[in-house]
Structures are given as C-alpha cells and as structure tokens.
C-alpha cells in the first residue's frame, strides 16, 4: 500500500521542473512535442522532443532515476525498491543506446537542475544541430 501511494504521489507526468523548462523553451521560440516516444521501439517517452532534429530530452526525477545527490531508497519494501530503481536505470541506458543507434541526440537533465540553465543548454544544442544541418 505504501509503495502504490508513493507511486501516485511521485509519478505525475507534468512535474514542475519539466513544465518550467518547457515554458522557457517556448518563450525562446522553440517548438517541440511533449511526452512522445522518439522511435516506435523506444521504451520511454521523451519529455521534450524535436523530431526533425532528432533531439530527445529527458528531465529525470531524482527519485525514479537515482540522482547521486537526492536518490533515496524507501525504508519499507526496500528490496522491491532497489530492484525497481535498478530496472529504471537499466531501461534508461537501453533507451539511450537505442536512440543513439537511430541517430538521436539524447539530452538528460535532473529535475533538481536549474530550469533556466537546462533550457539554455537545450537551446544551444538545438541551434548547433540546426546550423550543422544547413551546412
Ligand atoms: Zn537530484
């Protein structure tokens, strides 16, 4: 019961940092898709997607993706959580590898990172990808 309650509490699609990054990107004039799978076989949907530029952005939750600063293991059902979080990390790696082989750039940020900095980094990658294409 505690596990499912925790899932409900944490597992929301529109987490606040993610929404802030999207708002900032939109203000910069960038247009993107939200919560879309980059390729059909990809297990995990990207939080922000630039399909034509093949850029997939993930804003990883500190808990779900075991951030080195804030990752924690719940005190109850500990073994279950350790396995669950290890599976998440494995899926992240597999997803990144799949996308890389399909020619995608994968950008990962932690939800604790400053949204302004994250949005600036994404904008820089988008700009450099665009200029490479037009060469
Ligand atoms: Zn963190």
PDB file of C-alpha atoms and ligand atoms in Angstrom:
ATOM      1  CA  UNK A   1       0.000   0.000   0.000  1.00  0.00           C
ATOM      2  CA  UNK A   2       2.785   2.380   0.866  1.00  0.00           C
ATOM      3  CA  UNK A   3       4.513   1.665  -2.435  1.00  0.00           C
ATOM      4  CA  UNK A   4       1.442   2.424  -4.530  1.00  0.00           C
ATOM      5  CA  UNK A   5       0.764   5.573  -2.552  1.00  0.00           C
ATOM      6  CA  UNK A   6       4.312   6.690  -3.198  1.00  0.00           C
ATOM      7  CA  UNK A   7       3.929   5.904  -6.887  1.00  0.00           C
ATOM      8  CA  UNK A   8       0.822   8.059  -7.039  1.00  0.00           C
ATOM      9  CA  UNK A   9       2.499  10.904  -5.249  1.00  0.00           C
ATOM     10  CA  UNK A  10       5.676  10.933  -7.320  1.00  0.00           C
ATOM     11  CA  UNK A  11       4.593   9.605 -10.688  1.00  0.00           C
ATOM     12  CA  UNK A  12       2.996  12.598 -12.264  1.00  0.00           C
ATOM     13  CA  UNK A  13       3.643  13.419 -15.870  1.00  0.00           C
ATOM     14  CA  UNK A  14       3.702  17.179 -15.546  1.00  0.00           C
ATOM     15  CA  UNK A  15       6.328  17.583 -12.903  1.00  0.00           C
ATOM     16  CA  UNK A  16       7.028  21.190 -12.111  1.00  0.00           C
ATOM     17  CA  UNK A  17      10.684  21.461 -13.245  1.00  0.00           C
ATOM     18  CA  UNK A  18       9.768  19.876 -16.560  1.00  0.00           C
ATOM     19  CA  UNK A  19       6.950  22.334 -17.101  1.00  0.00           C
ATOM     20  CA  UNK A  20       9.227  25.292 -16.305  1.00  0.00           C
ATOM     21  CA  UNK A  21      11.789  24.113 -18.851  1.00  0.00           C
ATOM     22  CA  UNK A  22       9.053  23.773 -21.471  1.00  0.00           C
ATOM     23  CA  UNK A  23       7.738  27.260 -20.743  1.00  0.00           C
ATOM     24  CA  UNK A  24      11.237  28.713 -21.078  1.00  0.00           C
ATOM     25  CA  UNK A  25      11.866  26.910 -24.367  1.00  0.00           C
ATOM     26  CA  UNK A  26       8.551  28.126 -25.693  1.00  0.00           C
ATOM     27  CA  UNK A  27       9.471  31.695 -24.741  1.00  0.00           C
ATOM     28  CA  UNK A  28      12.691  31.262 -26.730  1.00  0.00           C
ATOM     29  CA  UNK A  29      10.547  30.491 -29.759  1.00  0.00           C
ATOM     30  CA  UNK A  30      11.318  26.782 -29.834  1.00  0.00           C
ATOM     31  CA  UNK A  31       8.551  24.372 -30.770  1.00  0.00           C
ATOM     32  CA  UNK A  32       8.577  20.754 -29.712  1.00  0.00           C
ATOM     33  CA  UNK A  33       6.468  17.769 -28.876  1.00  0.00           C
ATOM     34  CA  UNK A  34       5.706  16.736 -25.320  1.00  0.00           C
ATOM     35  CA  UNK A  35       5.703  13.229 -23.866  1.00  0.00           C
ATOM     36  CA  UNK A  36       6.320  11.397 -27.139  1.00  0.00           C
ATOM     37  CA  UNK A  37       8.304   8.289 -27.940  1.00  0.00           C
ATOM     38  CA  UNK A  38      11.201   9.244 -30.246  1.00  0.00           C
ATOM     39  CA  UNK A  39      11.130   5.894 -32.061  1.00  0.00           C
ATOM     40  CA  UNK A  40       8.439   3.252 -32.070  1.00  0.00           C
ATOM     41  CA  UNK A  41      10.526   0.684 -30.211  1.00  0.00           C
ATOM     42  CA  UNK A  42      11.677   3.121 -27.548  1.00  0.00           C
ATOM     43  CA  UNK A  43      10.517   2.115 -24.113  1.00  0.00           C
ATOM     44  CA  UNK A  44      10.394   5.553 -22.654  1.00  0.00           C
ATOM     45  CA  UNK A  45       8.684   8.621 -23.981  1.00  0.00           C
ATOM     46  CA  UNK A  46      10.792  11.745 -24.108  1.00  0.00           C
ATOM     47  CA  UNK A  47       9.638  14.675 -22.019  1.00  0.00           C
ATOM     48  CA  UNK A  48      10.506  17.098 -24.820  1.00  0.00           C
ATOM     49  CA  UNK A  49      11.061  16.028 -28.385  1.00  0.00           C
ATOM     50  CA  UNK A  50      12.401  17.739 -31.514  1.00  0.00           C
ATOM     51  CA  UNK A  51      11.620  15.048 -34.111  1.00  0.00           C
ATOM     52  CA  UNK A  52      13.111  16.673 -37.205  1.00  0.00           C
ATOM     53  CA  UNK A  53      16.342  17.497 -35.413  1.00  0.00           C
ATOM     54  CA  UNK A  54      16.336  14.106 -33.691  1.00  0.00           C
ATOM     55  CA  UNK A  55      16.807  15.530 -30.221  1.00  0.00           C
ATOM     56  CA  UNK A  56      15.150  13.793 -27.272  1.00  0.00           C
ATOM     57  CA  UNK A  57      15.149  15.490 -23.876  1.00  0.00           C
ATOM     58  CA  UNK A  58      14.550  13.712 -20.586  1.00  0.00           C
ATOM     59  CA  UNK A  59      14.111  15.513 -17.308  1.00  0.00           C
ATOM     60  CA  UNK A  60      14.829  12.713 -14.876  1.00  0.00           C
ATOM     61  CA  UNK A  61      13.166  12.608 -11.493  1.00  0.00           C
ATOM     62  CA  UNK A  62      15.737  12.433  -8.689  1.00  0.00           C
ATOM     63  CA  UNK A  63      13.953   9.561  -7.004  1.00  0.00           C
ATOM     64  CA  UNK A  64      12.968   7.463 -10.026  1.00  0.00           C
ATOM     65  CA  UNK A  65      16.317   7.740 -11.765  1.00  0.00           C
ATOM     66  CA  UNK A  66      18.506   7.631  -8.648  1.00  0.00           C
ATOM     67  CA  UNK A  67      20.083  11.061  -8.693  1.00  0.00           C
ATOM     68  CA  UNK A  68      23.513  10.945  -6.996  1.00  0.00           C
ATOM     69  CA  UNK A  69      22.510  13.881  -4.798  1.00  0.00           C
ATOM     70  CA  UNK A  70      18.916  13.057  -3.898  1.00  0.00           C
ATOM     71  CA  UNK A  71      18.380   9.410  -4.780  1.00  0.00           C
ATOM     72  CA  UNK A  72      16.970   7.521  -1.821  1.00  0.00           C
ATOM     73  CA  UNK A  73      15.698   4.049  -1.078  1.00  0.00           C
ATOM     74  CA  UNK A  74      12.435   3.851   0.864  1.00  0.00           C
ATOM     75  CA  UNK A  75      12.728   2.224   4.267  1.00  0.00           C
ATOM     76  CA  UNK A  76       9.894  -0.218   3.705  1.00  0.00           C
ATOM     77  CA  UNK A  77       9.836  -2.717   0.838  1.00  0.00           C
ATOM     78  CA  UNK A  78      13.500  -1.892   0.442  1.00  0.00           C
ATOM     79  CA  UNK A  79      14.424  -4.923  -1.683  1.00  0.00           C
ATOM     80  CA  UNK A  80      11.496  -4.276  -4.018  1.00  0.00           C
ATOM     81  CA  UNK A  81      12.511  -0.641  -4.440  1.00  0.00           C
ATOM     82  CA  UNK A  82      16.162  -1.480  -5.052  1.00  0.00           C
ATOM     83  CA  UNK A  83      15.127  -3.830  -7.858  1.00  0.00           C
ATOM     84  CA  UNK A  84      12.612  -1.349  -9.234  1.00  0.00           C
ATOM     85  CA  UNK A  85      15.099   1.537  -9.330  1.00  0.00           C
ATOM     86  CA  UNK A  86      17.808  -0.686 -10.851  1.00  0.00           C
ATOM     87  CA  UNK A  87      15.336  -1.635 -13.591  1.00  0.00           C
ATOM     88  CA  UNK A  88      14.678   2.044 -14.248  1.00  0.00           C
ATOM     89  CA  UNK A  89      18.390   2.735 -14.650  1.00  0.00           C
ATOM     90  CA  UNK A  90      18.787  -0.240 -16.968  1.00  0.00           C
ATOM     91  CA  UNK A  91      15.850   0.929 -19.102  1.00  0.00           C
ATOM     92  CA  UNK A  92      17.335   4.423 -19.286  1.00  0.00           C
ATOM     93  CA  UNK A  93      20.622   3.018 -20.592  1.00  0.00           C
ATOM     94  CA  UNK A  94      18.914   0.737 -23.093  1.00  0.00           C
ATOM     95  CA  UNK A  95      16.749   3.597 -24.287  1.00  0.00           C
ATOM     96  CA  UNK A  96      19.779   5.889 -24.712  1.00  0.00           C
ATOM     97  CA  UNK A  97      21.649   3.218 -26.665  1.00  0.00           C
ATOM     98  CA  UNK A  98      18.683   2.511 -28.918  1.00  0.00           C
ATOM     99  CA  UNK A  99      18.222   6.196 -29.685  1.00  0.00           C
ATOM    100  CA  UNK A 100      21.933   6.697 -30.327  1.00  0.00           C
ATOM    101  CA  UNK A 101      21.952   3.878 -32.877  1.00  0.00           C
ATOM    102  CA  UNK A 102      18.985   5.538 -34.584  1.00  0.00           C
ATOM    103  CA  UNK A 103      20.897   8.805 -34.820  1.00  0.00           C
ATOM    104  CA  UNK A 104      19.219  10.681 -31.995  1.00  0.00           C
ATOM    105  CA  UNK A 105      20.885  13.051 -29.571  1.00  0.00           C
ATOM    106  CA  UNK A 106      19.722  12.230 -26.039  1.00  0.00           C
ATOM    107  CA  UNK A 107      19.825  15.046 -23.502  1.00  0.00           C
ATOM    108  CA  UNK A 108      19.307  14.125 -19.874  1.00  0.00           C
ATOM    109  CA  UNK A 109      18.904  16.533 -17.001  1.00  0.00           C
ATOM    110  CA  UNK A 110      17.951  16.105 -13.360  1.00  0.00           C
ATOM    111  CA  UNK A 111      14.765  17.608 -12.069  1.00  0.00           C
ATOM    112  CA  UNK A 112      16.851  19.436  -9.431  1.00  0.00           C
ATOM    113  CA  UNK A 113      18.815  21.334 -12.079  1.00  0.00           C
ATOM    114  CA  UNK A 114      18.051  25.000 -12.612  1.00  0.00           C
ATOM    115  CA  UNK A 115      15.349  25.170 -15.342  1.00  0.00           C
ATOM    116  CA  UNK A 116      16.902  28.313 -16.836  1.00  0.00           C
ATOM    117  CA  UNK A 117      20.278  26.609 -17.237  1.00  0.00           C
ATOM    118  CA  UNK A 118      18.640  23.478 -18.636  1.00  0.00           C
ATOM    119  CA  UNK A 119      16.599  25.482 -21.158  1.00  0.00           C
ATOM    120  CA  UNK A 120      19.747  27.380 -22.236  1.00  0.00           C
ATOM    121  CA  UNK A 121      21.617  24.110 -22.779  1.00  0.00           C
ATOM    122  CA  UNK A 122      18.765  22.653 -24.832  1.00  0.00           C
ATOM    123  CA  UNK A 123      18.551  25.831 -26.902  1.00  0.00           C
ATOM    124  CA  UNK A 124      22.299  25.629 -27.614  1.00  0.00           C
ATOM    125  CA  UNK A 125      22.037  22.018 -28.807  1.00  0.00           C
ATOM    126  CA  UNK A 126      19.035  22.851 -30.991  1.00  0.00           C
ATOM    127  CA  UNK A 127      20.899  25.825 -32.512  1.00  0.00           C
ATOM    128  CA  UNK A 128      24.074  23.847 -33.238  1.00  0.00           C
ATOM    129  CA  UNK A 129      22.107  20.932 -34.689  1.00  0.00           C
ATOM    130  CA  UNK A 130      20.241  23.316 -36.984  1.00  0.00           C
ATOM    131  CA  UNK A 131      23.439  25.007 -38.164  1.00  0.00           C
ATOM    132  CA  UNK A 132      25.099  21.648 -38.849  1.00  0.00           C
ATOM    133  CA  UNK A 133      22.148  20.632 -40.980  1.00  0.00           C
ATOM    134  CA  UNK A 134      22.208  23.793 -43.035  1.00  0.00           C
ATOM    135  CA  UNK A 135      25.935  23.487 -43.825  1.00  0.00           C
TER     136      UNK A 135
HETATM  137 ZN1  LIG B   1      18.592  15.425  -7.604  1.00  0.00          ZN
END
